Amino acid sequence: MSSSNGFLTSLQTLQTNLLQIGGPILMVFGIVSCVVNPIVFTQKNLRKSPCSIYLIAVNIANLLYITFAVLFFILAYGYDIDVTTYNLFMCRFYYYTTYLFDILSAFYLILASIDRVLVTSSNTRTRQRSTRRLAYICIGSGTLFWILFHCHTLILTDIQEIAPGYFTCYYRPGPYVVFTGYYALFVKAITVPLLMIIFAIWTAKNIRKVRQRRIVPVTTNTGNIVGNFEQPFRSKDRQFILMVVVDICIYIVCNIMLYVVVIYYQIAQNIGSLQIEIFLNLVGSFISYISYCIGCYAYLFISKTFRKEVKRLFFCQ
């Protein structure tokens, strides 16, 4: 029994240290990343691409998610400052912003991946559908949908007394808890990563087709065979493809632990230690936050165009 208590105490200490030390560092890196990215994507060389609009939207959603959801999370579980338990508005606001900006970030990234599918298509008409106007329409309508869809959290979350003198902000008991569990399972853990993977693979297949068709043998009247060069998509489009694919990979890798935890506890409910479940959820959540915070640094590493724009902006080169 004492060894078990010691193990649980070690888990508690580990998660506290992780959030107290790693939390502020992650937030600083994340805020810098989410501020730099939109500035770069609004530059003349990049802003003409519809993909830049989607990536700007992704970073705005990430910034808001870091500012509200991640900050509240770190304060509550790292520093034992849970503002959501003292005010009902803050309780509901926390859950609403967490759900909203989390799904908006993923939604915008899926839109960006769809745009890359259109751009890499071998069909000219399909490529022409990738427009800034379509980007604004998709972002606007999708944002409105998710804003309205998550309004339930503004009504069905409450401050509850789970023990004498101990309060927590949580979903209202009953069917709503079941709904949120299955929402996390089917939307967050299954549908979102599945769509990202599908569109990433689709884009890769389109690129492969384009490369195969770049040189098409043509027989002339004299019987000679010459190469007919088809114009591939532009260099900037290739850079945006790379950035979107890297974003998708980062998102899935950083969220995979949380996916496993969500799926496991939906299947094996009420089995195992509550403390271990809380620890796995906290660590999984912390790792998932990394995906919102490192976009800029990944772009600097993999994109020559992005590096040039950053140097030109901040180092006057």
Coordinates of C-alpha atoms in Angstrom, one line a residue:
M1 CA 0.0 0.0 0.0
S2 CA 2.8 2.4 0.9
S3 CA 4.6 1.6 -2.4
S4 CA 1.4 2.4 -4.3
N5 CA 1.0 5.7 -2.4
G6 CA 4.6 6.5 -3.2
F7 CA 4.1 5.9 -6.9
L8 CA 1.0 8.1 -7.0
T9 CA 2.8 10.8 -5.1
S10 CA 5.6 10.6 -7.7
L11 CA 3.2 11.0 -10.5
Q12 CA 1.7 14.0 -8.8
T13 CA 5.1 15.6 -8.4
L14 CA 6.1 14.8 -11.9
Q15 CA 3.0 16.4 -13.5
T16 CA 3.3 19.5 -11.3
N17 CA 7.0 20.0 -12.2
L18 CA 6.2 19.4 -15.9
L19 CA 3.5 22.1 -15.9
Q20 CA 5.4 24.6 -13.6
I21 CA 8.6 24.4 -15.6
G22 CA 7.5 23.3 -19.1
G23 CA 4.2 25.2 -19.2
P24 CA 5.6 28.8 -19.2
I25 CA 8.3 27.8 -21.7
L26 CA 5.8 26.3 -24.0
M27 CA 3.5 29.3 -23.8
V28 CA 6.4 31.7 -24.7
F29 CA 7.5 29.7 -27.7
G30 CA 3.9 29.2 -28.8
I31 CA 2.9 32.9 -28.6
V32 CA 6.1 33.9 -30.5
S33 CA 5.3 31.3 -33.1
C34 CA 1.7 32.3 -33.6
V35 CA 2.6 36.0 -33.8
V36 CA 5.4 35.5 -36.3
N37 CA 3.6 33.2 -38.7
P38 CA 0.7 35.5 -39.6
I39 CA 3.1 38.4 -40.1
V40 CA 5.2 36.3 -42.5
F41 CA 2.2 34.9 -44.4
T42 CA 0.8 38.4 -45.0
Q43 CA 3.9 39.4 -46.9
K44 CA 3.6 40.2 -50.6
N45 CA 5.4 37.0 -51.7
L46 CA 3.1 34.7 -49.8
R47 CA -0.2 36.3 -49.2
K48 CA -1.5 35.7 -52.8
S49 CA -1.8 32.0 -52.1
P50 CA -5.1 30.9 -50.6
C51 CA -3.2 28.5 -48.4
S52 CA -1.6 31.5 -46.6
I53 CA -5.1 32.5 -45.5
Y54 CA -5.8 29.1 -44.1
L55 CA -2.5 29.0 -42.2
I56 CA -3.1 32.5 -40.9
A57 CA -6.4 31.3 -39.5
V58 CA -4.7 28.2 -38.0
N59 CA -2.2 30.4 -36.2
I60 CA -4.9 32.9 -34.9
A61 CA -6.8 29.9 -33.5
N62 CA -3.7 28.5 -32.0
L63 CA -2.8 31.8 -30.4
L64 CA -6.3 32.1 -28.8
Y65 CA -6.1 28.5 -27.7
I66 CA -2.8 29.1 -26.0
T67 CA -3.9 32.4 -24.4
F68 CA -7.1 30.9 -22.9
A69 CA -7.1 27.1 -22.7
V70 CA -3.4 26.4 -22.2
L71 CA -3.0 29.3 -19.7
F72 CA -5.9 28.2 -17.6
F73 CA -4.7 24.6 -17.7
I74 CA -1.2 25.4 -16.6
L75 CA -2.5 27.7 -13.8
A76 CA -4.9 25.0 -12.5
Y77 CA -2.7 21.9 -12.6
G78 CA 0.7 23.5 -12.3
Y79 CA 0.2 26.3 -9.8
D80 CA -3.1 25.2 -8.2
I81 CA -4.8 28.4 -9.3
D82 CA -8.1 27.3 -10.7
V83 CA -10.0 30.4 -11.6
T84 CA -12.8 28.3 -13.1
T85 CA -14.0 27.1 -9.7
Y86 CA -14.6 30.6 -8.3
N87 CA -16.8 32.0 -11.1
L88 CA -19.4 30.3 -13.2
F89 CA -18.8 32.5 -16.2
M90 CA -15.1 31.6 -16.1
C91 CA -16.0 28.0 -15.8
R92 CA -18.2 28.0 -18.9
F93 CA -15.9 30.4 -20.8
Y94 CA -12.9 28.0 -20.2
Y95 CA -14.7 25.0 -21.6
Y96 CA -16.2 27.0 -24.5
T97 CA -12.9 28.5 -25.6
T98 CA -11.1 25.2 -25.2
Y99 CA -13.6 23.3 -27.4
L100 CA -13.9 26.1 -29.9
F101 CA -10.3 27.0 -30.6
D102 CA -9.2 23.4 -30.4
I103 CA -11.5 22.3 -33.2
L104 CA -11.1 25.5 -35.2
S105 CA -7.3 25.0 -35.4
A106 CA -7.8 21.5 -36.7
F107 CA -10.7 22.6 -39.0
Y108 CA -8.5 25.3 -40.7
L109 CA -5.7 22.8 -41.1
I110 CA -8.1 20.4 -42.8
L111 CA -9.2 23.2 -45.1
A112 CA -5.5 24.0 -45.9
S113 CA -5.0 20.3 -46.8
I114 CA -8.1 20.3 -49.0
D115 CA -6.7 23.4 -50.8
R116 CA -3.4 21.6 -51.4
V117 CA -5.4 18.7 -52.9
L118 CA -7.0 21.2 -55.3
V119 CA -3.7 22.9 -56.2
T120 CA -2.0 19.6 -57.0
S121 CA -4.8 18.2 -59.1
S122 CA -4.0 17.3 -62.7
N123 CA -7.3 18.8 -63.7
T124 CA -7.1 22.5 -64.6
R125 CA -10.6 23.3 -63.5
T126 CA -10.0 21.7 -60.2
R127 CA -6.9 23.7 -59.7
Q128 CA -8.8 26.9 -60.5
R129 CA -11.1 26.2 -57.5
S130 CA -8.3 27.1 -55.1
T131 CA -9.1 30.8 -54.7
R132 CA -8.9 33.3 -51.9
R133 CA -12.6 33.9 -52.2
L134 CA -13.3 30.2 -51.5
A135 CA -10.9 30.4 -48.5
Y136 CA -12.7 33.3 -47.0
I137 CA -16.1 31.6 -47.5
C138 CA -15.0 28.3 -46.0
I139 CA -13.3 29.9 -43.0
G140 CA -16.2 32.2 -42.3
S141 CA -19.0 29.6 -42.6
G142 CA -17.0 27.0 -40.8
T143 CA -16.1 29.3 -37.9
L144 CA -19.8 30.4 -37.6
F145 CA -20.8 26.7 -37.5
W146 CA -18.4 25.8 -34.7
I147 CA -19.2 28.9 -32.7
L148 CA -22.8 27.9 -32.7
F149 CA -22.2 24.2 -32.3
H150 CA -20.2 24.6 -29.1
C151 CA -22.7 26.9 -27.4
H152 CA -23.9 23.9 -25.3
T153 CA -20.8 24.3 -23.1
L154 CA -22.1 27.8 -22.1
I155 CA -25.1 26.1 -20.6
L156 CA -24.3 22.6 -19.5
T157 CA -21.1 23.1 -17.5
D158 CA -21.3 23.9 -13.8
I159 CA -19.2 24.4 -10.7
Q160 CA -19.8 21.2 -8.7
E161 CA -19.0 20.3 -5.1
I162 CA -17.4 16.8 -5.4
A163 CA -16.2 16.7 -1.8
P164 CA -16.8 18.8 1.3
G165 CA -15.2 22.2 0.5
Y166 CA -13.8 21.0 -2.8
F167 CA -15.3 22.4 -6.0
T168 CA -14.5 21.7 -9.6
C169 CA -15.7 23.0 -13.0
Y170 CA -17.1 20.1 -15.0
Y171 CA -19.9 18.9 -17.3
R172 CA -23.4 18.6 -15.9
P173 CA -23.9 15.0 -14.8
G174 CA -26.0 12.7 -17.0
P175 CA -26.3 12.4 -20.7
Y176 CA -24.1 15.4 -21.4
V177 CA -21.1 13.7 -19.9
V178 CA -21.7 10.8 -22.3
F179 CA -22.1 13.2 -25.2
T180 CA -18.8 15.0 -24.5
G181 CA -17.0 11.6 -24.2
Y182 CA -18.2 10.4 -27.5
Y183 CA -17.5 13.8 -29.1
A184 CA -13.9 13.6 -28.0
L185 CA -13.8 10.0 -29.3
F186 CA -15.4 10.3 -32.7
V187 CA -14.6 13.9 -33.6
K188 CA -11.3 14.7 -31.9
A189 CA -9.7 11.2 -31.8
I190 CA -11.0 9.7 -35.0
T191 CA -12.5 12.0 -37.6
V192 CA -10.0 14.9 -37.4
P193 CA -6.8 12.9 -37.8
L194 CA -8.4 10.6 -40.3
L195 CA -9.4 13.5 -42.6
M196 CA -5.9 15.0 -42.3
I197 CA -4.3 11.7 -43.3
I198 CA -6.7 11.2 -46.2
F199 CA -6.1 14.6 -47.7
A200 CA -2.3 14.4 -47.1
I201 CA -2.2 11.1 -49.0
W202 CA -4.5 12.5 -51.7
T203 CA -2.1 15.4 -52.1
A204 CA 0.9 13.0 -52.3
K205 CA -0.8 11.0 -55.0
N206 CA -1.6 14.2 -57.0
I207 CA 2.0 15.2 -56.8
R208 CA 3.1 11.8 -58.0
K209 CA 0.8 12.1 -61.0
V210 CA 2.1 15.5 -61.9
R211 CA 5.7 14.3 -61.8
Q212 CA 4.8 11.3 -64.0
R213 CA 3.1 13.6 -66.6
R214 CA 5.8 16.3 -66.6
I215 CA 7.4 14.7 -69.7
V216 CA 4.9 13.2 -72.1
P217 CA 6.4 11.5 -75.2
V218 CA 5.0 13.0 -78.4
T219 CA 5.6 11.5 -81.9
T220 CA 6.2 14.1 -84.6
N221 CA 5.3 13.8 -88.3
T222 CA 8.9 12.8 -89.1
G223 CA 8.7 9.9 -86.6
N224 CA 10.9 11.6 -84.0
I225 CA 9.9 11.4 -80.3
V226 CA 10.2 14.7 -78.4
G227 CA 9.4 15.6 -74.8
N228 CA 6.3 17.6 -74.1
F229 CA 7.0 19.4 -70.8
E230 CA 3.9 20.1 -68.7
Q231 CA 4.1 23.1 -66.4
P232 CA 4.3 21.8 -62.8
F233 CA 2.8 23.8 -59.9
R234 CA 4.7 26.7 -58.7
S235 CA 7.6 26.6 -56.2
K236 CA 5.6 28.5 -53.6
D237 CA 2.8 26.0 -53.8
R238 CA 5.3 23.2 -53.2
Q239 CA 6.5 25.1 -50.1
F240 CA 3.0 25.5 -48.8
I241 CA 2.4 21.8 -49.4
L242 CA 5.4 21.0 -47.3
M243 CA 4.3 23.3 -44.5
V244 CA 0.8 21.8 -44.4
V245 CA 2.1 18.2 -44.4
V246 CA 4.5 19.0 -41.6
D247 CA 1.7 20.7 -39.7
I248 CA -0.4 17.6 -40.1
C249 CA 2.4 15.3 -39.0
I250 CA 3.1 17.4 -35.9
Y251 CA -0.6 17.6 -35.0
I252 CA -1.1 13.8 -35.2
V253 CA 2.2 12.9 -33.5
C254 CA 1.6 15.3 -30.6
N255 CA -2.0 14.2 -30.1
I256 CA -1.5 10.5 -30.5
M257 CA -1.1 9.9 -26.8
L258 CA -4.3 11.8 -26.0
Y259 CA -6.1 9.8 -28.7
V260 CA -5.0 6.6 -27.1
V261 CA -6.1 7.8 -23.6
V262 CA -9.5 8.9 -24.9
I263 CA -10.2 5.7 -26.8
Y264 CA -9.0 3.5 -23.9
Y265 CA -11.1 5.2 -21.3
Q266 CA -14.2 5.2 -23.5
I267 CA -13.8 1.5 -23.9
A268 CA -12.7 0.6 -20.4
Q269 CA -14.7 3.0 -18.3
N270 CA -14.3 3.0 -14.5
I271 CA -11.4 0.5 -14.8
G272 CA -8.0 1.4 -13.3
S273 CA -6.8 4.1 -10.9
L274 CA -8.3 7.5 -11.2
Q275 CA -5.0 9.1 -10.3
I276 CA -3.2 7.4 -13.2
E277 CA -6.1 8.4 -15.5
I278 CA -5.7 12.0 -14.5
F279 CA -1.9 11.8 -14.9
L280 CA -2.2 10.3 -18.4
N281 CA -4.7 12.9 -19.4
L282 CA -2.6 15.8 -18.1
V283 CA 0.6 14.5 -19.8
G284 CA -1.3 13.8 -23.0
S285 CA -2.8 17.2 -23.0
F286 CA 0.5 18.9 -22.4
I287 CA 2.1 17.0 -25.3
S288 CA -0.8 17.9 -27.5
Y289 CA -0.3 21.6 -26.7
I290 CA 3.2 21.3 -28.4
S291 CA 1.5 21.1 -31.8
Y292 CA 0.0 24.6 -31.3
C293 CA 3.3 26.1 -30.3
I294 CA 6.0 25.0 -32.8
G295 CA 4.7 25.7 -36.2
C296 CA 7.0 28.7 -36.9
Y297 CA 10.1 26.7 -35.9
A298 CA 9.1 23.8 -38.1
Y299 CA 8.6 26.1 -41.0
L300 CA 12.0 27.7 -40.5
F301 CA 13.6 24.2 -40.6
I302 CA 11.8 22.8 -43.7
S303 CA 10.9 25.8 -45.9
K304 CA 13.4 27.9 -47.7
T305 CA 10.8 30.5 -48.7
F306 CA 9.7 31.0 -45.1
R307 CA 13.3 31.4 -43.9
K308 CA 13.9 34.1 -46.6
E309 CA 10.8 36.0 -45.5
V310 CA 11.8 35.8 -41.8
K311 CA 15.3 37.1 -42.6
R312 CA 13.9 39.9 -44.7
L313 CA 11.4 40.9 -42.1
F314 CA 13.4 40.7 -38.9
F315 CA 17.0 40.9 -40.0
C316 CA 16.7 43.3 -43.0
Q317 CA 18.4 40.9 -45.3

